[in-house]
PDB file of C-alpha atoms and ligand atoms in Angstrom:
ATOM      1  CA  UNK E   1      -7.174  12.164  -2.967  1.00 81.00           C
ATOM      2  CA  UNK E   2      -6.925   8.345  -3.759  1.00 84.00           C
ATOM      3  CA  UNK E   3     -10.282   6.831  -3.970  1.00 84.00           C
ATOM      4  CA  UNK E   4     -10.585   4.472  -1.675  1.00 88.00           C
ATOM      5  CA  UNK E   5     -14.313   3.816  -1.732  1.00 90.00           C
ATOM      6  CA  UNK E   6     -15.240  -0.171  -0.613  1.00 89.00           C
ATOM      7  CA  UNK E   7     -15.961  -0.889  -4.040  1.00 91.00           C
ATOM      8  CA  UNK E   8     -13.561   0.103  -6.187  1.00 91.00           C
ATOM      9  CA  UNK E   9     -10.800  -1.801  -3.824  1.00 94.00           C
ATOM     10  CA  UNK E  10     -12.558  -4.787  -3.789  1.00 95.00           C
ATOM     11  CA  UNK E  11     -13.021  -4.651  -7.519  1.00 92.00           C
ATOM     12  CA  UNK E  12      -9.347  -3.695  -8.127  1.00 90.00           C
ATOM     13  CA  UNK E  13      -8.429  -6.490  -5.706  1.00 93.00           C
ATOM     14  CA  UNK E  14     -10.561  -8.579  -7.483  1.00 94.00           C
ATOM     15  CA  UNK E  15      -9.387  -8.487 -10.702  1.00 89.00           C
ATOM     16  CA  UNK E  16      -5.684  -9.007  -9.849  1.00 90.00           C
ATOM     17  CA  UNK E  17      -6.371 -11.288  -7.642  1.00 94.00           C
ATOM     18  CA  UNK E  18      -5.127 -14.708  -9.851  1.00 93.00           C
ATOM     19  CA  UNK E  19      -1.474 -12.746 -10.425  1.00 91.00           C
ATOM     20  CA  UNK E  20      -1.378 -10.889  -6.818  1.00 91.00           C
ATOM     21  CA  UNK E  21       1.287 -13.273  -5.492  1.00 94.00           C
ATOM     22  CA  UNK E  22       3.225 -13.528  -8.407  1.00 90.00           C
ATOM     23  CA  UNK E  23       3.799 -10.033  -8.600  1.00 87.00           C
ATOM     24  CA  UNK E  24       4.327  -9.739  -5.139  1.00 88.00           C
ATOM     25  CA  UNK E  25       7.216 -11.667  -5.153  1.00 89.00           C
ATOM     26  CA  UNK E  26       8.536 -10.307  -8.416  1.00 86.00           C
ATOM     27  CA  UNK E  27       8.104  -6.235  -7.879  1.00 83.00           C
ATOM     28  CA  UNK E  28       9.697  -6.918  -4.518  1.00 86.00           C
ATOM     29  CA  UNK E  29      12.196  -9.204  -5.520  1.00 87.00           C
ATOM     30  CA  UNK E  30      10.848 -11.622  -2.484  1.00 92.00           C
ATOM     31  CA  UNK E  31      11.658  -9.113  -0.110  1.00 95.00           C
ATOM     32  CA  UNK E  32       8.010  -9.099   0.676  1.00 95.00           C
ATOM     33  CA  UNK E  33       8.818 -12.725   2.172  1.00 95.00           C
ATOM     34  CA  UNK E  34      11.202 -11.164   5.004  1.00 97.00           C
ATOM     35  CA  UNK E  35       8.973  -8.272   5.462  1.00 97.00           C
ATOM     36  CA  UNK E  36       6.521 -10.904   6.792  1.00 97.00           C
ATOM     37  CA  UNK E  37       8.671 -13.419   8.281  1.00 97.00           C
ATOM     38  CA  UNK E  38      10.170 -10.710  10.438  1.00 97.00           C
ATOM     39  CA  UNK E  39       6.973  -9.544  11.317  1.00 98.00           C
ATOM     40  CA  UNK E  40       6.261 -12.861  12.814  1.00 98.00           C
ATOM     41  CA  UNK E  41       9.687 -12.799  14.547  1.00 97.00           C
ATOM     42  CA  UNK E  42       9.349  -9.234  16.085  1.00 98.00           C
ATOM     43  CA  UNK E  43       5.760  -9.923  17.576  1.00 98.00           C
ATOM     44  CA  UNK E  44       5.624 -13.949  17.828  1.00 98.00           C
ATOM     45  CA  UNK E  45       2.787 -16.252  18.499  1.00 97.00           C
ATOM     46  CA  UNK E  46       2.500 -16.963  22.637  1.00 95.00           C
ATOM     47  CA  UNK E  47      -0.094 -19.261  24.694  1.00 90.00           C
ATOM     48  CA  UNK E  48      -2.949 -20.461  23.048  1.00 94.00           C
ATOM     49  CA  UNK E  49      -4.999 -17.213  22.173  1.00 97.00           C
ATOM     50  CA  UNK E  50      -5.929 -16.773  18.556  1.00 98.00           C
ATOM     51  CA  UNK E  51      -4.390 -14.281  15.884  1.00 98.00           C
ATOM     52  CA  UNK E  52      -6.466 -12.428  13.381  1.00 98.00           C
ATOM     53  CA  UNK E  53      -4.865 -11.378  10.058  1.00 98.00           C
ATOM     54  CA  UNK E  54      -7.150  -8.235   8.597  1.00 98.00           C
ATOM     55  CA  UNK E  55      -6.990  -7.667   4.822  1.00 98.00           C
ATOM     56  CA  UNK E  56      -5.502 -10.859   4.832  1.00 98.00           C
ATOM     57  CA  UNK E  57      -5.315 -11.244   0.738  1.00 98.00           C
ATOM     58  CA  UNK E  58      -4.230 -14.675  -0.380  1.00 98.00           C
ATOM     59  CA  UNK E  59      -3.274 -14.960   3.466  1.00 98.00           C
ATOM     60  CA  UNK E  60       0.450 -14.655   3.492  1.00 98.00           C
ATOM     61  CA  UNK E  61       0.876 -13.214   7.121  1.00 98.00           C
ATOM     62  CA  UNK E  62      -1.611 -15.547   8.268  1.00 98.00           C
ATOM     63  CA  UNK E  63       0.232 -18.551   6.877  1.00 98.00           C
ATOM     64  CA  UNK E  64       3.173 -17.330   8.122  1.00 98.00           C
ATOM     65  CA  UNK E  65       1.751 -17.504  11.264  1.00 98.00           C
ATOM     66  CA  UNK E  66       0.520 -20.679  11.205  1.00 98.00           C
ATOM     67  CA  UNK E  67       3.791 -21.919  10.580  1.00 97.00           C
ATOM     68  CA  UNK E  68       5.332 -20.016  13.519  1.00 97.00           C
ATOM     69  CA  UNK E  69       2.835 -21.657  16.059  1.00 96.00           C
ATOM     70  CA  UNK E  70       2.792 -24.761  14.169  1.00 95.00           C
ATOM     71  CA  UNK E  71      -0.665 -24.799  14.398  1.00 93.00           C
ATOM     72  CA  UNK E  72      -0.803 -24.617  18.772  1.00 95.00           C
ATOM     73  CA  UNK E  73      -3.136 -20.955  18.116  1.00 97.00           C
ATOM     74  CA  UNK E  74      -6.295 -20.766  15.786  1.00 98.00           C
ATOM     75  CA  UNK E  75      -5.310 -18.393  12.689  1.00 98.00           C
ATOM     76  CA  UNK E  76      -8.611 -15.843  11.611  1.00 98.00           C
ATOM     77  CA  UNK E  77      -7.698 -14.642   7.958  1.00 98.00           C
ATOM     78  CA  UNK E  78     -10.307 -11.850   6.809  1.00 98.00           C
ATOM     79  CA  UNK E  79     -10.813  -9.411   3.862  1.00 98.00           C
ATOM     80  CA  UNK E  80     -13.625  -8.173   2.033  1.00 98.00           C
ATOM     81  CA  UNK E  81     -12.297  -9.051  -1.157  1.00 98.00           C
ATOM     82  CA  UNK E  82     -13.830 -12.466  -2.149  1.00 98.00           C
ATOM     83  CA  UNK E  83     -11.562 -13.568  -5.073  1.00 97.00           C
ATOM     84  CA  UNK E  84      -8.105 -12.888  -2.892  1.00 98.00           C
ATOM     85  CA  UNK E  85      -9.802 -14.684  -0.186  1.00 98.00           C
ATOM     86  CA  UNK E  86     -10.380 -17.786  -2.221  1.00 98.00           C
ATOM     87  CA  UNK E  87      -6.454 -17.954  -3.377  1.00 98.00           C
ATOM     88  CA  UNK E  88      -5.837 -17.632   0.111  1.00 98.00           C
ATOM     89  CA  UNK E  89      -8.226 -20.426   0.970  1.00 98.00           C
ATOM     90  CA  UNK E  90      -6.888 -23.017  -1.326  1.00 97.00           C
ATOM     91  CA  UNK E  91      -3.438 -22.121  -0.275  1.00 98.00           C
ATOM     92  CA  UNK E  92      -4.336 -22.738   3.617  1.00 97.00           C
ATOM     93  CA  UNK E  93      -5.904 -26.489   2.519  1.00 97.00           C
ATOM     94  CA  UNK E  94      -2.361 -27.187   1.311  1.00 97.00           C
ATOM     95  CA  UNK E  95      -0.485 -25.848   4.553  1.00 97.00           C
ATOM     96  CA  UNK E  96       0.338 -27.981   7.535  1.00 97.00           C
ATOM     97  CA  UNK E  97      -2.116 -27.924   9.838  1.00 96.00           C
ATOM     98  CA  UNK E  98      -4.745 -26.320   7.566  1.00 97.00           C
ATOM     99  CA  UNK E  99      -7.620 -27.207  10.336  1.00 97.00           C
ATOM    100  CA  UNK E 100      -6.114 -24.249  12.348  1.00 98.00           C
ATOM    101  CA  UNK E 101      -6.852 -21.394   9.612  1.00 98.00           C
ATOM    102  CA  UNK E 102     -10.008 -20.184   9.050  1.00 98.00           C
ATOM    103  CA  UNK E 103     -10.621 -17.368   5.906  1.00 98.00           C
ATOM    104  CA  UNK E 104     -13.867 -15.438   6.795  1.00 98.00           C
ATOM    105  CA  UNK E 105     -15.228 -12.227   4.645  1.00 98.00           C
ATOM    106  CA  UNK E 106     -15.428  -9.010   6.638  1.00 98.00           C
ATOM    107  CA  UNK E 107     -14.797  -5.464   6.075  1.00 98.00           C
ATOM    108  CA  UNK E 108     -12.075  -4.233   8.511  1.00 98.00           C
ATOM    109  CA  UNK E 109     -13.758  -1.802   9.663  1.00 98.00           C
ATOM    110  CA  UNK E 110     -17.136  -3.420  11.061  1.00 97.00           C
ATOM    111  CA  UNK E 111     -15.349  -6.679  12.067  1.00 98.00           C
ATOM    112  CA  UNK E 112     -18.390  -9.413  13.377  1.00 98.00           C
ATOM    113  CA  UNK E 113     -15.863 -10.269  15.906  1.00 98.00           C
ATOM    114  CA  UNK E 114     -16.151  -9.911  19.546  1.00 98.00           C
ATOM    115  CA  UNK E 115     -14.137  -7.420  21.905  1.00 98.00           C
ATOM    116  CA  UNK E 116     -11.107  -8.729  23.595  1.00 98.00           C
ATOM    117  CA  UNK E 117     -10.328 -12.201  22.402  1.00 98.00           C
ATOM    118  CA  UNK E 118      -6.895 -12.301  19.856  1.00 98.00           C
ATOM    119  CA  UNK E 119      -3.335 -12.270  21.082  1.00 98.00           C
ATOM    120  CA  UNK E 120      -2.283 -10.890  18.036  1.00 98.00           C
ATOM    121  CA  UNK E 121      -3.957  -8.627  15.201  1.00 98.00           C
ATOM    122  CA  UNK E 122      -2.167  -7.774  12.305  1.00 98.00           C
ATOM    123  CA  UNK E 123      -2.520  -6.362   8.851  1.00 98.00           C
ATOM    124  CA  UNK E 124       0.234  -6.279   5.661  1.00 98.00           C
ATOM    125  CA  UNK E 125      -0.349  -3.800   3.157  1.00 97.00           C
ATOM    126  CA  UNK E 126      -3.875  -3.881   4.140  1.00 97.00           C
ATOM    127  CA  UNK E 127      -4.341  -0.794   6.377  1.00 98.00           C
ATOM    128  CA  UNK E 128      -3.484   1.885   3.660  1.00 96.00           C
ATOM    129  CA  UNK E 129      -6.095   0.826   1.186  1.00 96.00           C
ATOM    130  CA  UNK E 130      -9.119   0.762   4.070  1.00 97.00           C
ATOM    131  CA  UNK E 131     -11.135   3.729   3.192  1.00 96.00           C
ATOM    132  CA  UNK E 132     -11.164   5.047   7.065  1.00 97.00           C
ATOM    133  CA  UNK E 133      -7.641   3.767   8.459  1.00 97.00           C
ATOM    134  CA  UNK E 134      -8.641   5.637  11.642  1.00 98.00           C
ATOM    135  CA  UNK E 135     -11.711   3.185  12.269  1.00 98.00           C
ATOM    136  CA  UNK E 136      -9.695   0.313  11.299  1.00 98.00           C
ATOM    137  CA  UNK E 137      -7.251   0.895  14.001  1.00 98.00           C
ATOM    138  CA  UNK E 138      -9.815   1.453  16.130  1.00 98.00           C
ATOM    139  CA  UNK E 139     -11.703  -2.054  15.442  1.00 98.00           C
ATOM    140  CA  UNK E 140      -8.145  -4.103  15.423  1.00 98.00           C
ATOM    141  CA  UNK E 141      -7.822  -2.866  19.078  1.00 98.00           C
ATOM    142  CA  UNK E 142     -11.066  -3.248  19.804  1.00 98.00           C
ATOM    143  CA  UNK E 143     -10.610  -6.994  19.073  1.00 98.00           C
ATOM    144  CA  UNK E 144      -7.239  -7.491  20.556  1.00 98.00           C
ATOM    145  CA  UNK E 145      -6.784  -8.641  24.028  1.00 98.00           C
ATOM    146  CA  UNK E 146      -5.470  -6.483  26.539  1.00 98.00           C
ATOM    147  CA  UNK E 147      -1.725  -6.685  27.337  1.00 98.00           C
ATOM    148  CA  UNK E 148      -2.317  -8.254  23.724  1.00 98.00           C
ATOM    149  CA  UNK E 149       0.227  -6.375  20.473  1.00 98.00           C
ATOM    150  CA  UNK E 150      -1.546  -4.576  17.172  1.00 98.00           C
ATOM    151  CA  UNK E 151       1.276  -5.305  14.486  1.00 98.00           C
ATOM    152  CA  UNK E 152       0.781  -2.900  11.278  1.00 98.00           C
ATOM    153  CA  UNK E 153       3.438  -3.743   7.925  1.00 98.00           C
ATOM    154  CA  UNK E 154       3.084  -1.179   5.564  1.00 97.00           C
ATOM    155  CA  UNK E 155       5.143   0.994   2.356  1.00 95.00           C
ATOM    156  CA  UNK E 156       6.599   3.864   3.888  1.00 95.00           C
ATOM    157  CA  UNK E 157       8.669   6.459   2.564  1.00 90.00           C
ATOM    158  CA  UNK E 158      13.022   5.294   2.836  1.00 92.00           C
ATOM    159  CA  UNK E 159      14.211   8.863   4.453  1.00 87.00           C
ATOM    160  CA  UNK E 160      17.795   8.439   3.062  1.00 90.00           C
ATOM    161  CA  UNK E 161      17.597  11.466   0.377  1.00 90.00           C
ATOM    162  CA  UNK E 162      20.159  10.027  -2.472  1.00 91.00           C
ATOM    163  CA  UNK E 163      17.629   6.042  -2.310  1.00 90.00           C
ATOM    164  CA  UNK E 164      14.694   8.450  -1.616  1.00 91.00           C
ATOM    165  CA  UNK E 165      14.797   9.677  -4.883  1.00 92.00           C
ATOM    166  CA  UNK E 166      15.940   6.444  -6.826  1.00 90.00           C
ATOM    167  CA  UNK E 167      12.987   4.174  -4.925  1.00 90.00           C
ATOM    168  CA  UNK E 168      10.635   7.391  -5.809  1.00 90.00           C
ATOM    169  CA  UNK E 169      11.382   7.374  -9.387  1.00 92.00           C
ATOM    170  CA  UNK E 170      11.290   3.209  -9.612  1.00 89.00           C
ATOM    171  CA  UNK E 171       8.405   3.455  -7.877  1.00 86.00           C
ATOM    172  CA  UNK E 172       6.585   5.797  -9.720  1.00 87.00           C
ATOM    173  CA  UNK E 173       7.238   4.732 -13.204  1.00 88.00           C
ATOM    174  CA  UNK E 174       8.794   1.274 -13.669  1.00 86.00           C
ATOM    175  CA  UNK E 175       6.492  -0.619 -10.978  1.00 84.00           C
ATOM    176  CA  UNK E 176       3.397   0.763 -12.412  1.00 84.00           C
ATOM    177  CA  UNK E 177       4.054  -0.150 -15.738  1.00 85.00           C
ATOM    178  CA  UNK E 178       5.338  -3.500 -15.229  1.00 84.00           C
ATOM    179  CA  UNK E 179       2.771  -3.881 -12.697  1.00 80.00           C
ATOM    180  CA  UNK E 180       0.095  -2.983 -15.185  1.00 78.00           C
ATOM    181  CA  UNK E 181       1.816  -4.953 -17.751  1.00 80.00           C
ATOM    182  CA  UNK E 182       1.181  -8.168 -16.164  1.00 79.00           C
ATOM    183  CA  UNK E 183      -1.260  -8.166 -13.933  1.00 75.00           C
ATOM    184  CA  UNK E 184      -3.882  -6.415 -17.207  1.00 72.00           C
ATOM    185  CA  UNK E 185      -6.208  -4.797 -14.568  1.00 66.00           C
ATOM    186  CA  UNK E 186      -9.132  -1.743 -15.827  1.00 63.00           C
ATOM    187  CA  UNK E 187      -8.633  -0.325 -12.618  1.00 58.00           C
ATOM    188  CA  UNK E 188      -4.994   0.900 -12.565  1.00 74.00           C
ATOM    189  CA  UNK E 189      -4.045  -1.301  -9.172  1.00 74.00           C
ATOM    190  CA  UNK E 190      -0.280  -0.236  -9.763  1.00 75.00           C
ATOM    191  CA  UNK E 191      -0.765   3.492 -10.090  1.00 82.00           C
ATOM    192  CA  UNK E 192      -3.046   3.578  -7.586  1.00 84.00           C
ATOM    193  CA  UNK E 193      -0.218   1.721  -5.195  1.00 86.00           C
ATOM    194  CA  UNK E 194       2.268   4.582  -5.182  1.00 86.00           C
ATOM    195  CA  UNK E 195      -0.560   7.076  -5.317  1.00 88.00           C
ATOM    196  CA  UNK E 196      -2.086   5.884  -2.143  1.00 90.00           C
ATOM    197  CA  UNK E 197       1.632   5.075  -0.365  1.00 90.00           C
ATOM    198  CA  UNK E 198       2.191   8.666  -1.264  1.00 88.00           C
ATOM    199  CA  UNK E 199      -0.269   9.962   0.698  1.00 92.00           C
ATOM    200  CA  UNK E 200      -0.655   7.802   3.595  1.00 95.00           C
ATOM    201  CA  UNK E 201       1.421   8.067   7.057  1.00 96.00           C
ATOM    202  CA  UNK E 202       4.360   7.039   7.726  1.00 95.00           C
ATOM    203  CA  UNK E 203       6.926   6.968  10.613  1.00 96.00           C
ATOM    204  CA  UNK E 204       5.953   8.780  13.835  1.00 97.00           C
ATOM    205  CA  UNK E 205       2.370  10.023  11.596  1.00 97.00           C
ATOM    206  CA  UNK E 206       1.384   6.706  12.008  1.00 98.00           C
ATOM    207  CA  UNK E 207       2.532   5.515  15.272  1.00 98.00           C
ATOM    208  CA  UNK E 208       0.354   8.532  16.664  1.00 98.00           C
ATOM    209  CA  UNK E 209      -2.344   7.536  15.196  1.00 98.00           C
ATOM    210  CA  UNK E 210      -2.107   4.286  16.672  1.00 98.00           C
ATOM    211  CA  UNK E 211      -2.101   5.309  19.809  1.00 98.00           C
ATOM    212  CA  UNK E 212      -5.099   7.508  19.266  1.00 98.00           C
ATOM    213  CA  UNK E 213      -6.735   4.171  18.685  1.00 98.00           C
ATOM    214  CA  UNK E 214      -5.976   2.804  22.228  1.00 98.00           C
ATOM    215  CA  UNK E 215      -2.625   1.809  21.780  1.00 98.00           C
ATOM    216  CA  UNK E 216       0.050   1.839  24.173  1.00 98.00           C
ATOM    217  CA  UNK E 217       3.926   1.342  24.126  1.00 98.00           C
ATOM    218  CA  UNK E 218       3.840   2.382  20.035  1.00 98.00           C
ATOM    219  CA  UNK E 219       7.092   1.687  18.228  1.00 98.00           C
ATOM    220  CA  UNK E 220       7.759   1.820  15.031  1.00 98.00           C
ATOM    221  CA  UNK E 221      10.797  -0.430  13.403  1.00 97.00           C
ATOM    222  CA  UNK E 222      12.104   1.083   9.285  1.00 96.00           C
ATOM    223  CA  UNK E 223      12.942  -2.175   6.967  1.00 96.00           C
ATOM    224  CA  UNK E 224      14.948  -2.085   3.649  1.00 94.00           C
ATOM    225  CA  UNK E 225      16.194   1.404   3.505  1.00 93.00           C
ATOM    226  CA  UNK E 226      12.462   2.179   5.296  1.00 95.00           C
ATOM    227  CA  UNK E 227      10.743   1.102   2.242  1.00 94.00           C
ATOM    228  CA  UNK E 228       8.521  -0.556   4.411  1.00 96.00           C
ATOM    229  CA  UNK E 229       7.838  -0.339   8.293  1.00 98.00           C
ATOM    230  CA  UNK E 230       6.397  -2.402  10.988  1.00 98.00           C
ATOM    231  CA  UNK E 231       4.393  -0.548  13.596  1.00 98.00           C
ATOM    232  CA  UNK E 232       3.674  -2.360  16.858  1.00 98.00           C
ATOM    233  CA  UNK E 233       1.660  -0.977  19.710  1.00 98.00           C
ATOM    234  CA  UNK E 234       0.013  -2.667  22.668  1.00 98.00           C
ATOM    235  CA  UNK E 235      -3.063  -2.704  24.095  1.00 98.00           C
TER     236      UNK E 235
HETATM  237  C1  SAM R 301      -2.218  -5.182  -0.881  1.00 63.38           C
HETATM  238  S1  SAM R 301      -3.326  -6.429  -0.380  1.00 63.38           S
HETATM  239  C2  SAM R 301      -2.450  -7.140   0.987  1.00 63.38           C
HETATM  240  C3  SAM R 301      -2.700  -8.613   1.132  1.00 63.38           C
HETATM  241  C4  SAM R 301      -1.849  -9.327   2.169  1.00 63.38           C
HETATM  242  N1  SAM R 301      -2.091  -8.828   3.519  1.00 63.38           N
HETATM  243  C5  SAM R 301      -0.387  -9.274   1.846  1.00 63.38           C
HETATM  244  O1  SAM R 301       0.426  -9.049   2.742  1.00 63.38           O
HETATM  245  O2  SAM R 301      -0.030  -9.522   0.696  1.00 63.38           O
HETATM  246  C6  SAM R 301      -4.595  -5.483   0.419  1.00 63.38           C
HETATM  247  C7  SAM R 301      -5.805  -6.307   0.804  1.00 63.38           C
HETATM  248  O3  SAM R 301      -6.608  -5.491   1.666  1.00 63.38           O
HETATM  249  C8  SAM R 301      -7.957  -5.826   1.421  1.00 63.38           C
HETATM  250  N2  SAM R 301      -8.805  -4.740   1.942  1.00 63.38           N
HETATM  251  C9  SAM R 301      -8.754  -3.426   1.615  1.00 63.38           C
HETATM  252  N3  SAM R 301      -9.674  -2.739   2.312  1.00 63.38           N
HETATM  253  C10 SAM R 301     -10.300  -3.628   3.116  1.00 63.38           C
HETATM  254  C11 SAM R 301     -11.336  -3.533   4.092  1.00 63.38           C
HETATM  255  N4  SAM R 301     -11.930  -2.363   4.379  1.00 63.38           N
HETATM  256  N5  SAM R 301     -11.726  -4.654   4.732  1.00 63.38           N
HETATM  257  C12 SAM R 301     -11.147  -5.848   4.458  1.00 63.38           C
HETATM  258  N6  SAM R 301     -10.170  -6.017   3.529  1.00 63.38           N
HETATM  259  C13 SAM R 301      -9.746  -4.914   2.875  1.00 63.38           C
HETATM  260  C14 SAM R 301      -8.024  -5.980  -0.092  1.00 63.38           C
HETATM  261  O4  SAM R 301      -9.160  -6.709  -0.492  1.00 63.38           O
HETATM  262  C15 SAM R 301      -6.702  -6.719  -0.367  1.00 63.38           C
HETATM  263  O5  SAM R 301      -6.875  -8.112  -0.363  1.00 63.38           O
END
């Protein structure tokens, strides 16, 4: 089992923090850009309500929804993780209308947040690395408003055999080592990223998990060859 403890995330986080985006873009080629601009597309801003992006990193999701509502909604960024958080900070002081984004520090599973109140709650790549992924479904809908849509990106595993294996091997041992390469982490963030997509759900797994959360109306929506997936339920 990967460990997923609170403070060895946050650490690992931590110390990639300053190359995070970087390597984003690079290990995904900027596919990682679409994944998140057709997030935005498939569950899009509405009315005035306010969106909360958990395990927001350097807030990517969240400034892509900013830009989607062009700043009509309040954006709530949050992670634990204090050094992503601050990337993501300077980055929203740059973006049009900055005054809409707020980046607050909370652990996505106790969020200080009250019951009911966001149109939209969403996580990217966030969801596998929280040490109890059943309580952090359970506090995203506890958050969201009802009738209001829990959107979850996340690695999955492509189910085409012949790419299967290809992605599994590239996966497995070039990311890691380029990965490690460049971003010159102690705590092995790019072993520990196929590890824990290796063992986390995927496909209907995780759609039923959603609903055991609260969730209604779960689909679930393969991208690039299924290397990722975009899980959207409503509550
Ligand atoms: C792979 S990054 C994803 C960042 C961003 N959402 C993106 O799309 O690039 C995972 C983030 O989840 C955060 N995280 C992991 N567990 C968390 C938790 N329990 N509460 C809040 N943030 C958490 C980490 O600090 C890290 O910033």
């Amino acid at each position: 089992m990967v460990d997923k403890s609170g403070s060895r995330v946050r650490q690992m986080f931590g110390e990639i923090a300053g190359r995070y985006d970087l390597l984003n873009h690079l290990l995904s080629l900027n596919v990682d850009k679409y994944w998140r601009w057709w997030t935005v597309r498939q569950v899009p801003p509405t009315g005035d309500a306010p969106i909360l992006d958990l395990c927001t990193g350097t807030g990517d999701l969240a400034l892509a929804y900013l830009r989607a509502s062009q700043g009509r909604v309040p954006i709530v960024a949050a992670d634990f993780c204090h050094p992503m958080l601050a990337i993501g900070r300077q980055k929203g002081t740059r973006a049009a209308h900055a005054e809409q984004i707020t980046f607050i520090e909370a652990d996505a599973q106790h969020l200080p947040l009250p019951d009911d109140k966001f149109q939209i709650v969403c996580v990217a790549f966030g969801l596998r690395n929280v040490a109890d992924t059943d309580r952090g479904l359970r506090e995203m809908t506890r958050v969201c408003r009802p009738g209001g849509k829990v959107a979850v990106l996340e690695f999955s595993q492509p189910s085409w055999p012949p790419f299967r294996a290809f992605y599994g091997w590239y996966f497995r041992n070039v990311l890691p080592r380029i990965g490690q390469a460049l971003a010159r982490n102690r705590l092995d963030a790019y072993n520990y990223l196929p590890e824990s997509v290796g063992e986390f759900p995927c496909g209907e797994a995780l759609c039923e998990r959603l609903r055991l959360a609260g969730l209604r109306d779960v689909k679930y929506h393969p991208l690039t060859f299924g290397i990722a997936t975009l899980y959207v339920g409503t509550k």
